[in-house]
Short mmCIF file of N, CA and C in Angstrom, two decimals:
data_model
loop_
_atom_site.label_atom_id
_atom_site.label_comp_id
_atom_site.label_asym_id
_atom_site.label_seq_id
_atom_site.Cartn_x
_atom_site.Cartn_y
_atom_site.Cartn_z
N UNK A 550 56.69 7.90 21.56
CA UNK A 550 56.68 7.85 20.12
C UNK A 550 57.83 6.99 19.61
N UNK A 551 59.00 7.10 20.25
CA UNK A 551 60.15 6.29 19.84
C UNK A 551 59.86 4.81 20.04
N UNK A 552 59.11 4.52 21.08
CA UNK A 552 58.78 3.12 21.36
C UNK A 552 57.91 2.55 20.26
N UNK A 553 56.90 3.33 19.81
CA UNK A 553 56.02 2.89 18.72
C UNK A 553 56.81 2.72 17.43
N UNK A 554 57.71 3.66 17.17
CA UNK A 554 58.51 3.58 15.94
C UNK A 554 59.40 2.34 15.98
N UNK A 555 60.02 2.08 17.10
CA UNK A 555 60.88 0.90 17.24
C UNK A 555 60.06 -0.37 17.09
N UNK A 556 58.84 -0.38 17.67
CA UNK A 556 57.97 -1.54 17.55
C UNK A 556 57.59 -1.77 16.09
N UNK A 557 57.23 -0.67 15.39
CA UNK A 557 56.81 -0.78 13.99
C UNK A 557 57.97 -1.28 13.13
N UNK A 558 59.15 -0.76 13.33
CA UNK A 558 60.31 -1.17 12.51
C UNK A 558 60.70 -2.62 12.79
N UNK A 559 60.36 -3.11 13.98
CA UNK A 559 60.70 -4.50 14.32
C UNK A 559 59.73 -5.52 13.77
N UNK A 560 58.64 -5.07 13.17
CA UNK A 560 57.64 -5.99 12.63
C UNK A 560 58.08 -6.54 11.27
N UNK A 561 57.49 -7.67 10.90
CA UNK A 561 57.75 -8.24 9.58
C UNK A 561 57.03 -7.39 8.53
N UNK A 562 57.43 -7.53 7.26
CA UNK A 562 56.89 -6.70 6.18
C UNK A 562 55.37 -6.86 6.04
N UNK A 563 54.87 -8.09 6.09
CA UNK A 563 53.42 -8.28 5.94
C UNK A 563 52.65 -7.64 7.08
N UNK A 564 53.22 -7.63 8.32
CA UNK A 564 52.56 -6.98 9.45
C UNK A 564 52.57 -5.46 9.28
N UNK A 565 53.66 -4.94 8.75
CA UNK A 565 53.74 -3.50 8.49
C UNK A 565 52.67 -3.11 7.45
N UNK A 566 52.58 -3.91 6.37
CA UNK A 566 51.59 -3.62 5.32
C UNK A 566 50.17 -3.70 5.86
N UNK A 567 49.92 -4.68 6.72
CA UNK A 567 48.59 -4.82 7.31
C UNK A 567 48.25 -3.62 8.21
N UNK A 568 49.18 -3.17 9.03
CA UNK A 568 48.95 -1.99 9.88
C UNK A 568 48.74 -0.73 9.04
N UNK A 569 49.53 -0.57 7.98
CA UNK A 569 49.38 0.59 7.10
C UNK A 569 48.02 0.53 6.40
N UNK A 570 47.58 -0.67 5.97
CA UNK A 570 46.27 -0.81 5.32
C UNK A 570 45.14 -0.44 6.29
N UNK A 571 45.22 -0.91 7.53
CA UNK A 571 44.21 -0.55 8.53
C UNK A 571 44.19 0.95 8.79
N UNK A 572 45.39 1.54 8.88
CA UNK A 572 45.46 3.00 9.11
C UNK A 572 44.84 3.75 7.93
N UNK A 573 45.13 3.30 6.70
CA UNK A 573 44.54 3.95 5.52
C UNK A 573 43.03 3.77 5.47
N UNK A 574 42.54 2.58 5.87
CA UNK A 574 41.10 2.32 5.92
C UNK A 574 40.41 3.26 6.92
N UNK A 575 41.01 3.42 8.08
CA UNK A 575 40.44 4.32 9.11
C UNK A 575 40.43 5.75 8.59
N UNK A 576 41.51 6.19 7.96
CA UNK A 576 41.57 7.55 7.41
C UNK A 576 40.54 7.73 6.31
N UNK A 577 40.33 6.71 5.46
CA UNK A 577 39.35 6.80 4.37
C UNK A 577 37.94 6.90 4.94
N UNK A 578 37.62 6.08 5.94
CA UNK A 578 36.28 6.15 6.56
C UNK A 578 36.07 7.50 7.21
N UNK A 579 37.06 7.97 7.97
CA UNK A 579 36.94 9.27 8.63
C UNK A 579 36.79 10.39 7.58
N UNK A 580 37.58 10.31 6.50
CA UNK A 580 37.51 11.33 5.44
C UNK A 580 36.16 11.32 4.74
N UNK A 581 35.62 10.13 4.52
CA UNK A 581 34.31 10.02 3.88
C UNK A 581 33.23 10.65 4.76
N UNK A 582 33.24 10.33 6.04
CA UNK A 582 32.26 10.92 6.97
C UNK A 582 32.43 12.43 7.08
N UNK A 583 33.68 12.87 7.12
CA UNK A 583 33.94 14.31 7.19
C UNK A 583 33.42 15.01 5.94
N UNK A 584 33.66 14.40 4.78
CA UNK A 584 33.20 14.98 3.51
C UNK A 584 31.68 15.06 3.47
N UNK A 585 31.00 13.99 3.92
CA UNK A 585 29.53 13.98 3.93
C UNK A 585 29.00 15.08 4.86
N UNK A 586 29.59 15.20 6.04
CA UNK A 586 29.14 16.24 6.98
C UNK A 586 29.43 17.63 6.44
N UNK A 587 30.54 17.80 5.75
CA UNK A 587 30.89 19.10 5.17
C UNK A 587 29.88 19.49 4.10
N UNK A 588 29.48 18.53 3.24
CA UNK A 588 28.49 18.83 2.20
C UNK A 588 27.13 19.12 2.81
N UNK A 589 26.74 18.39 3.86
CA UNK A 589 25.48 18.67 4.55
C UNK A 589 25.50 20.08 5.13
N UNK A 590 26.62 20.45 5.73
CA UNK A 590 26.75 21.79 6.30
C UNK A 590 26.66 22.85 5.20
N UNK A 591 27.32 22.60 4.07
CA UNK A 591 27.29 23.56 2.96
C UNK A 591 25.86 23.73 2.44
N UNK A 592 25.12 22.61 2.29
CA UNK A 592 23.73 22.70 1.84
C UNK A 592 22.87 23.45 2.85
N UNK A 593 23.09 23.20 4.14
CA UNK A 593 22.32 23.90 5.18
C UNK A 593 22.61 25.39 5.14
N UNK A 594 23.87 25.76 4.97
CA UNK A 594 24.23 27.18 4.89
C UNK A 594 23.60 27.82 3.66
N UNK A 595 23.64 27.13 2.53
CA UNK A 595 23.05 27.68 1.29
C UNK A 595 21.54 27.85 1.46
N UNK A 596 20.89 26.86 2.05
CA UNK A 596 19.45 26.94 2.26
C UNK A 596 19.09 28.08 3.21
N UNK A 597 19.84 28.19 4.30
CA UNK A 597 19.58 29.27 5.26
C UNK A 597 19.83 30.63 4.62
N UNK A 598 20.87 30.74 3.82
CA UNK A 598 21.16 32.01 3.14
C UNK A 598 20.03 32.38 2.19
N UNK A 599 19.54 31.41 1.44
CA UNK A 599 18.42 31.66 0.52
C UNK A 599 17.17 32.07 1.29
N UNK A 600 16.86 31.35 2.38
CA UNK A 600 15.70 31.70 3.21
C UNK A 600 15.83 33.12 3.77
N UNK A 601 17.02 33.46 4.24
CA UNK A 601 17.23 34.80 4.78
C UNK A 601 17.08 35.88 3.71
N UNK A 602 17.56 35.60 2.50
CA UNK A 602 17.43 36.61 1.44
C UNK A 602 15.97 36.80 1.04
N UNK A 603 15.19 35.70 1.02
CA UNK A 603 13.76 35.82 0.71
C UNK A 603 13.05 36.60 1.81
N UNK A 604 13.37 36.29 3.07
CA UNK A 604 12.75 37.01 4.18
C UNK A 604 13.13 38.49 4.15
N UNK A 605 14.37 38.78 3.77
CA UNK A 605 14.79 40.18 3.70
C UNK A 605 14.04 40.93 2.60
N UNK A 606 13.76 40.26 1.48
CA UNK A 606 12.99 40.90 0.41
C UNK A 606 11.58 41.22 0.89
N UNK A 607 10.97 40.29 1.66
CA UNK A 607 9.64 40.57 2.21
C UNK A 607 9.70 41.74 3.19
N UNK A 608 10.73 41.75 4.02
CA UNK A 608 10.85 42.85 4.99
C UNK A 608 11.11 44.18 4.29
N UNK A 609 11.90 44.16 3.23
CA UNK A 609 12.17 45.38 2.48
C UNK A 609 10.92 45.93 1.80
N UNK A 610 10.01 45.05 1.42
CA UNK A 610 8.79 45.50 0.75
C UNK A 610 7.61 45.63 1.72
N UNK A 611 7.89 45.69 3.00
CA UNK A 611 6.84 45.77 4.02
C UNK A 611 5.95 46.99 3.82
N UNK A 612 6.54 48.15 3.54
CA UNK A 612 5.76 49.37 3.38
C UNK A 612 4.80 49.26 2.20
N UNK A 613 5.28 48.74 1.07
CA UNK A 613 4.40 48.62 -0.10
C UNK A 613 3.30 47.58 0.15
N UNK A 614 3.64 46.50 0.85
CA UNK A 614 2.63 45.49 1.18
C UNK A 614 1.56 46.09 2.08
N UNK A 615 1.98 46.81 3.10
CA UNK A 615 1.01 47.43 4.00
C UNK A 615 0.16 48.47 3.28
N UNK A 616 0.77 49.21 2.34
CA UNK A 616 -0.01 50.18 1.56
C UNK A 616 -1.03 49.47 0.68
N UNK A 617 -0.64 48.34 0.08
CA UNK A 617 -1.58 47.58 -0.75
C UNK A 617 -2.71 46.99 0.09
N UNK A 618 -2.38 46.52 1.29
CA UNK A 618 -3.42 45.98 2.18
C UNK A 618 -4.40 47.08 2.56
N UNK A 619 -3.87 48.25 2.89
CA UNK A 619 -4.74 49.37 3.28
C UNK A 619 -5.61 49.79 2.09
N UNK A 620 -5.01 49.85 0.90
CA UNK A 620 -5.76 50.23 -0.30
C UNK A 620 -6.87 49.21 -0.58
N UNK A 621 -6.54 47.94 -0.45
CA UNK A 621 -7.53 46.88 -0.68
C UNK A 621 -8.62 46.93 0.38
N UNK A 622 -8.21 47.12 1.63
CA UNK A 622 -9.20 47.18 2.71
C UNK A 622 -10.11 48.38 2.54
N UNK A 623 -9.56 49.50 2.09
CA UNK A 623 -10.39 50.68 1.87
C UNK A 623 -11.36 50.46 0.71
N UNK A 624 -10.96 49.59 -0.26
CA UNK A 624 -11.82 49.31 -1.40
C UNK A 624 -12.94 48.32 -1.09
N UNK A 625 -12.79 47.57 0.00
CA UNK A 625 -13.83 46.62 0.37
C UNK A 625 -14.94 47.32 1.14
N UNK A 626 -16.14 46.94 0.84
CA UNK A 626 -17.28 47.44 1.59
C UNK A 626 -17.51 46.45 2.73
N UNK A 627 -17.33 46.91 3.95
CA UNK A 627 -17.36 46.01 5.11
C UNK A 627 -18.67 45.24 5.21
N UNK A 628 -19.76 45.83 4.78
CA UNK A 628 -21.05 45.14 4.90
C UNK A 628 -21.21 44.02 3.88
N UNK A 629 -20.38 44.02 2.80
CA UNK A 629 -20.47 42.96 1.79
C UNK A 629 -19.54 41.79 2.09
N UNK A 630 -18.62 41.96 3.06
CA UNK A 630 -17.72 40.86 3.39
C UNK A 630 -18.50 39.78 4.12
N UNK A 631 -17.99 38.56 4.07
CA UNK A 631 -18.73 37.41 4.59
C UNK A 631 -17.99 36.77 5.76
N UNK A 632 -18.76 36.34 6.75
CA UNK A 632 -18.18 35.51 7.80
C UNK A 632 -18.29 34.05 7.35
N UNK A 633 -17.91 33.10 8.21
CA UNK A 633 -17.89 31.68 7.82
C UNK A 633 -19.28 31.19 7.40
N UNK A 634 -20.29 31.52 8.18
CA UNK A 634 -21.64 31.06 7.83
C UNK A 634 -22.17 31.80 6.61
N UNK A 635 -21.79 33.06 6.44
CA UNK A 635 -22.20 33.82 5.26
C UNK A 635 -21.60 33.25 3.99
N UNK A 636 -20.35 32.77 4.07
CA UNK A 636 -19.71 32.14 2.91
C UNK A 636 -20.48 30.89 2.51
N UNK A 637 -20.81 30.05 3.49
CA UNK A 637 -21.55 28.82 3.20
C UNK A 637 -22.93 29.14 2.62
N UNK A 638 -23.63 30.09 3.23
CA UNK A 638 -24.98 30.43 2.76
C UNK A 638 -24.95 31.01 1.34
N UNK A 639 -24.00 31.88 1.08
CA UNK A 639 -23.92 32.52 -0.24
C UNK A 639 -23.57 31.51 -1.32
N UNK A 640 -22.58 30.67 -1.06
CA UNK A 640 -22.17 29.68 -2.07
C UNK A 640 -23.29 28.67 -2.30
N UNK A 641 -23.95 28.25 -1.23
CA UNK A 641 -25.07 27.31 -1.38
C UNK A 641 -26.18 27.94 -2.20
N UNK A 642 -26.46 29.21 -1.96
CA UNK A 642 -27.50 29.91 -2.70
C UNK A 642 -27.14 30.03 -4.18
N UNK A 643 -25.87 30.38 -4.47
CA UNK A 643 -25.43 30.49 -5.86
C UNK A 643 -25.51 29.13 -6.57
N UNK A 644 -25.17 28.05 -5.86
CA UNK A 644 -25.23 26.71 -6.45
C UNK A 644 -26.68 26.32 -6.72
N UNK A 645 -27.56 26.64 -5.80
CA UNK A 645 -28.97 26.30 -5.98
C UNK A 645 -29.56 27.05 -7.17
N UNK A 646 -29.23 28.35 -7.28
CA UNK A 646 -29.72 29.14 -8.40
C UNK A 646 -29.22 28.61 -9.74
N UNK A 647 -27.97 28.09 -9.76
CA UNK A 647 -27.40 27.58 -11.00
C UNK A 647 -27.81 26.14 -11.28
N UNK A 648 -28.41 25.48 -10.31
CA UNK A 648 -28.81 24.09 -10.49
C UNK A 648 -27.65 23.11 -10.38
N UNK A 649 -26.72 23.42 -9.49
CA UNK A 649 -25.52 22.61 -9.32
C UNK A 649 -25.60 21.86 -7.99
N UNK A 650 -25.37 20.53 -7.98
CA UNK A 650 -25.40 19.77 -6.73
C UNK A 650 -24.13 20.01 -5.92
N UNK A 651 -24.21 20.83 -4.89
CA UNK A 651 -23.04 21.25 -4.10
C UNK A 651 -23.01 20.49 -2.78
N UNK A 652 -21.83 19.98 -2.43
CA UNK A 652 -21.62 19.30 -1.15
C UNK A 652 -20.48 20.00 -0.44
N UNK A 653 -20.66 20.32 0.84
CA UNK A 653 -19.58 20.93 1.62
C UNK A 653 -18.75 19.82 2.23
N UNK A 654 -17.45 20.05 2.30
CA UNK A 654 -16.53 19.07 2.87
C UNK A 654 -15.88 19.67 4.11
N UNK A 655 -15.98 18.99 5.23
CA UNK A 655 -15.30 19.44 6.44
C UNK A 655 -15.87 20.71 7.02
N UNK A 656 -15.13 21.22 7.95
CA UNK A 656 -15.52 22.44 8.65
C UNK A 656 -14.84 23.65 8.02
N UNK A 657 -15.39 24.80 8.30
CA UNK A 657 -14.80 26.05 7.84
C UNK A 657 -13.55 26.34 8.66
N UNK A 658 -12.51 26.85 7.99
CA UNK A 658 -11.29 27.26 8.69
C UNK A 658 -11.23 28.78 8.65
N UNK A 659 -10.83 29.38 9.75
CA UNK A 659 -10.73 30.83 9.82
C UNK A 659 -9.34 31.23 10.30
N UNK A 660 -8.80 32.25 9.65
CA UNK A 660 -7.51 32.81 10.05
C UNK A 660 -7.72 34.28 10.32
N UNK A 661 -7.21 34.73 11.43
CA UNK A 661 -7.35 36.13 11.80
C UNK A 661 -6.01 36.83 11.64
N UNK A 662 -6.04 38.02 11.04
CA UNK A 662 -4.80 38.78 10.88
C UNK A 662 -5.07 40.26 11.09
N UNK A 663 -5.44 40.59 12.29
CA UNK A 663 -5.64 41.99 12.63
C UNK A 663 -6.89 42.58 12.03
N UNK A 664 -6.75 43.19 10.86
CA UNK A 664 -7.85 43.91 10.21
C UNK A 664 -8.82 42.97 9.50
N UNK A 665 -8.37 41.73 9.20
CA UNK A 665 -9.18 40.79 8.44
C UNK A 665 -9.30 39.46 9.16
N UNK A 666 -10.41 38.78 8.91
CA UNK A 666 -10.56 37.36 9.16
C UNK A 666 -10.79 36.74 7.80
N UNK A 667 -10.06 35.67 7.49
CA UNK A 667 -10.24 34.99 6.21
C UNK A 667 -10.84 33.62 6.50
N UNK A 668 -12.02 33.37 5.95
CA UNK A 668 -12.74 32.11 6.16
C UNK A 668 -12.60 31.26 4.90
N UNK A 669 -12.25 29.98 5.08
CA UNK A 669 -12.00 29.08 3.97
C UNK A 669 -12.84 27.82 4.15
N UNK A 670 -13.38 27.32 3.05
CA UNK A 670 -14.20 26.10 3.10
C UNK A 670 -14.04 25.33 1.80
N UNK A 671 -14.07 23.99 1.90
CA UNK A 671 -13.95 23.13 0.73
C UNK A 671 -15.34 22.68 0.28
N UNK A 672 -15.51 22.64 -1.04
CA UNK A 672 -16.77 22.22 -1.65
C UNK A 672 -16.49 21.20 -2.74
N UNK A 673 -17.50 20.38 -3.03
CA UNK A 673 -17.41 19.43 -4.15
C UNK A 673 -18.72 19.47 -4.91
N UNK A 674 -18.59 19.47 -6.21
CA UNK A 674 -19.73 19.39 -7.11
C UNK A 674 -19.56 18.10 -7.89
N UNK A 675 -20.54 17.21 -7.79
CA UNK A 675 -20.44 15.91 -8.44
C UNK A 675 -21.55 15.76 -9.48
N UNK A 676 -21.18 15.45 -10.70
CA UNK A 676 -22.14 15.17 -11.76
C UNK A 676 -22.97 16.36 -12.18
N UNK A 677 -22.33 17.51 -12.36
CA UNK A 677 -23.06 18.71 -12.77
C UNK A 677 -22.99 18.88 -14.29
N UNK A 678 -24.05 19.39 -14.86
CA UNK A 678 -24.07 19.75 -16.26
C UNK A 678 -23.08 20.90 -16.46
N UNK A 679 -22.33 20.86 -17.56
CA UNK A 679 -21.30 21.88 -17.77
C UNK A 679 -21.89 23.28 -17.86
N UNK A 680 -23.03 23.44 -18.48
CA UNK A 680 -23.67 24.76 -18.60
C UNK A 680 -24.07 25.28 -17.22
N UNK A 681 -24.62 24.40 -16.38
CA UNK A 681 -25.00 24.81 -15.03
C UNK A 681 -23.77 25.17 -14.21
N UNK A 682 -22.71 24.38 -14.37
CA UNK A 682 -21.48 24.70 -13.65
C UNK A 682 -20.91 26.03 -14.10
N UNK A 683 -20.94 26.30 -15.40
CA UNK A 683 -20.45 27.58 -15.92
C UNK A 683 -21.24 28.74 -15.33
N UNK A 684 -22.54 28.58 -15.23
CA UNK A 684 -23.39 29.61 -14.62
C UNK A 684 -22.99 29.84 -13.16
N UNK A 685 -22.74 28.75 -12.42
CA UNK A 685 -22.30 28.85 -11.03
C UNK A 685 -20.94 29.55 -10.94
N UNK A 686 -20.02 29.18 -11.81
CA UNK A 686 -18.69 29.79 -11.81
C UNK A 686 -18.75 31.29 -12.08
N UNK A 687 -19.56 31.68 -13.05
CA UNK A 687 -19.69 33.11 -13.36
C UNK A 687 -20.35 33.87 -12.21
N UNK A 688 -21.28 33.22 -11.51
CA UNK A 688 -21.88 33.85 -10.34
C UNK A 688 -20.85 34.03 -9.23
N UNK A 689 -19.98 33.04 -9.06
CA UNK A 689 -18.88 33.17 -8.08
C UNK A 689 -17.94 34.30 -8.48
N UNK A 690 -17.60 34.32 -9.77
CA UNK A 690 -16.68 35.34 -10.26
C UNK A 690 -17.24 36.75 -10.04
N UNK A 691 -18.54 36.90 -10.16
CA UNK A 691 -19.14 38.23 -9.96
C UNK A 691 -19.04 38.68 -8.50
N UNK A 692 -18.82 37.74 -7.57
CA UNK A 692 -18.70 38.07 -6.14
C UNK A 692 -17.27 38.41 -5.72
N UNK A 693 -16.34 38.39 -6.68
CA UNK A 693 -14.95 38.72 -6.39
C UNK A 693 -14.86 40.19 -6.02
N UNK A 694 -14.10 40.62 -5.08
CA UNK A 694 -13.11 39.96 -4.23
C UNK A 694 -13.68 39.43 -2.91
N UNK A 695 -14.99 39.39 -2.78
CA UNK A 695 -15.60 38.96 -1.53
C UNK A 695 -15.63 37.44 -1.38
N UNK A 696 -15.54 36.73 -2.51
CA UNK A 696 -15.36 35.28 -2.51
C UNK A 696 -14.26 34.98 -3.52
N UNK A 697 -13.24 34.24 -3.07
CA UNK A 697 -12.12 33.90 -3.95
C UNK A 697 -11.94 32.40 -4.04
N UNK A 698 -11.42 31.97 -5.18
CA UNK A 698 -11.14 30.54 -5.38
C UNK A 698 -9.66 30.32 -5.08
N UNK A 699 -9.39 29.50 -4.07
CA UNK A 699 -8.00 29.18 -3.71
C UNK A 699 -7.49 27.95 -4.42
N UNK A 700 -8.36 26.97 -4.60
CA UNK A 700 -7.97 25.71 -5.24
C UNK A 700 -9.12 25.24 -6.12
N UNK A 701 -8.79 24.73 -7.32
CA UNK A 701 -9.82 24.34 -8.26
C UNK A 701 -9.35 23.11 -9.02
N UNK A 702 -10.16 22.04 -9.03
CA UNK A 702 -9.86 20.83 -9.80
C UNK A 702 -11.14 20.40 -10.50
N UNK A 703 -11.06 20.22 -11.82
CA UNK A 703 -12.23 19.81 -12.60
C UNK A 703 -11.89 18.53 -13.36
N UNK A 704 -12.77 17.54 -13.24
CA UNK A 704 -12.61 16.26 -13.93
C UNK A 704 -13.94 15.85 -14.54
N UNK A 705 -13.92 15.02 -15.58
CA UNK A 705 -15.19 14.49 -16.08
C UNK A 705 -15.79 13.56 -15.04
N UNK A 706 -17.10 13.55 -14.94
CA UNK A 706 -17.77 12.68 -13.97
C UNK A 706 -17.56 11.23 -14.37
N UNK A 707 -17.34 10.36 -13.39
CA UNK A 707 -17.15 8.94 -13.71
C UNK A 707 -18.41 8.37 -14.36
N UNK A 708 -18.23 7.72 -15.47
CA UNK A 708 -19.36 7.09 -16.14
C UNK A 708 -20.10 7.97 -17.13
N UNK A 709 -19.93 9.29 -17.03
CA UNK A 709 -20.62 10.18 -17.96
C UNK A 709 -19.73 11.40 -18.22
N UNK A 710 -18.94 11.38 -19.28
CA UNK A 710 -18.02 12.49 -19.54
C UNK A 710 -18.70 13.81 -19.90
N UNK A 711 -20.02 13.80 -20.09
CA UNK A 711 -20.75 15.04 -20.39
C UNK A 711 -20.96 15.86 -19.12
N UNK A 712 -20.79 15.23 -17.96
CA UNK A 712 -20.95 15.91 -16.68
C UNK A 712 -19.58 16.15 -16.07
N UNK A 713 -19.51 17.12 -15.15
CA UNK A 713 -18.23 17.44 -14.51
C UNK A 713 -18.30 17.19 -13.01
N UNK A 714 -17.13 16.85 -12.47
CA UNK A 714 -16.94 16.75 -11.03
C UNK A 714 -15.88 17.77 -10.68
N UNK A 715 -16.20 18.66 -9.74
CA UNK A 715 -15.31 19.76 -9.40
C UNK A 715 -15.07 19.79 -7.90
N UNK A 716 -13.79 19.95 -7.54
CA UNK A 716 -13.43 20.19 -6.14
C UNK A 716 -12.86 21.59 -6.07
N UNK A 717 -13.36 22.39 -5.14
CA UNK A 717 -12.83 23.74 -5.02
C UNK A 717 -12.78 24.18 -3.57
N UNK A 718 -11.82 25.01 -3.29
CA UNK A 718 -11.68 25.62 -1.98
C UNK A 718 -11.92 27.11 -2.16
N UNK A 719 -12.91 27.61 -1.43
CA UNK A 719 -13.28 29.02 -1.55
C UNK A 719 -12.92 29.74 -0.25
N UNK A 720 -12.58 31.01 -0.38
CA UNK A 720 -12.27 31.82 0.79
C UNK A 720 -13.00 33.15 0.70
N UNK A 721 -13.24 33.70 1.87
CA UNK A 721 -13.92 35.00 1.94
C UNK A 721 -13.28 35.84 3.02
N UNK A 722 -12.81 37.04 2.67
CA UNK A 722 -12.28 37.93 3.70
C UNK A 722 -13.41 38.62 4.43
N UNK A 723 -13.22 38.82 5.70
CA UNK A 723 -14.20 39.55 6.52
C UNK A 723 -13.45 40.71 7.18
N UNK A 724 -13.93 41.90 6.96
CA UNK A 724 -13.34 43.06 7.61
C UNK A 724 -13.80 43.06 9.06
N UNK A 725 -12.83 43.12 9.97
CA UNK A 725 -13.16 43.11 11.39
C UNK A 725 -13.73 44.48 11.74
N UNK A 726 -14.94 44.47 12.24
CA UNK A 726 -15.60 45.73 12.61
C UNK A 726 -15.25 46.06 14.04
N UNK A 727 -14.80 47.27 14.25
CA UNK A 727 -14.39 47.68 15.62
C UNK A 727 -15.34 48.68 16.17
#
């Protein structure tokens, strides 16, 4: 250390200033990177804390959620619940009765969760008369809770604002029979 100090003191003033400037530049860059990493860490901790508090609220309400699921399951008539093909057949039948041009999009998705299977399918109605669509919607609504609407988008049909174009995602719970 004494050698470095003696070397530094033996330098000319401009060389000393240049070395001090380089040292300050290195400290500033290091401090900037340290500050950025510290803020990233703080945001990660805050996010994790928020996620943990939300998860804890769900865990704390587990008993009431399970009671609600049991109450809902007891209220469903197992024979009226629909499987994936039953959902497609029922919705197609309701659309035909209402006079609505229904198109299915993609394949049916199914999620299993112990006591229930939930089947989901996307549909599109293009260029339907508003009165016919309303009739279809009310028929769907009458099938609740056996058919539910997860996503719904309604727009005027291109070229004819008197008609509607609707995209909807429908789901149907199925009680697993044991």
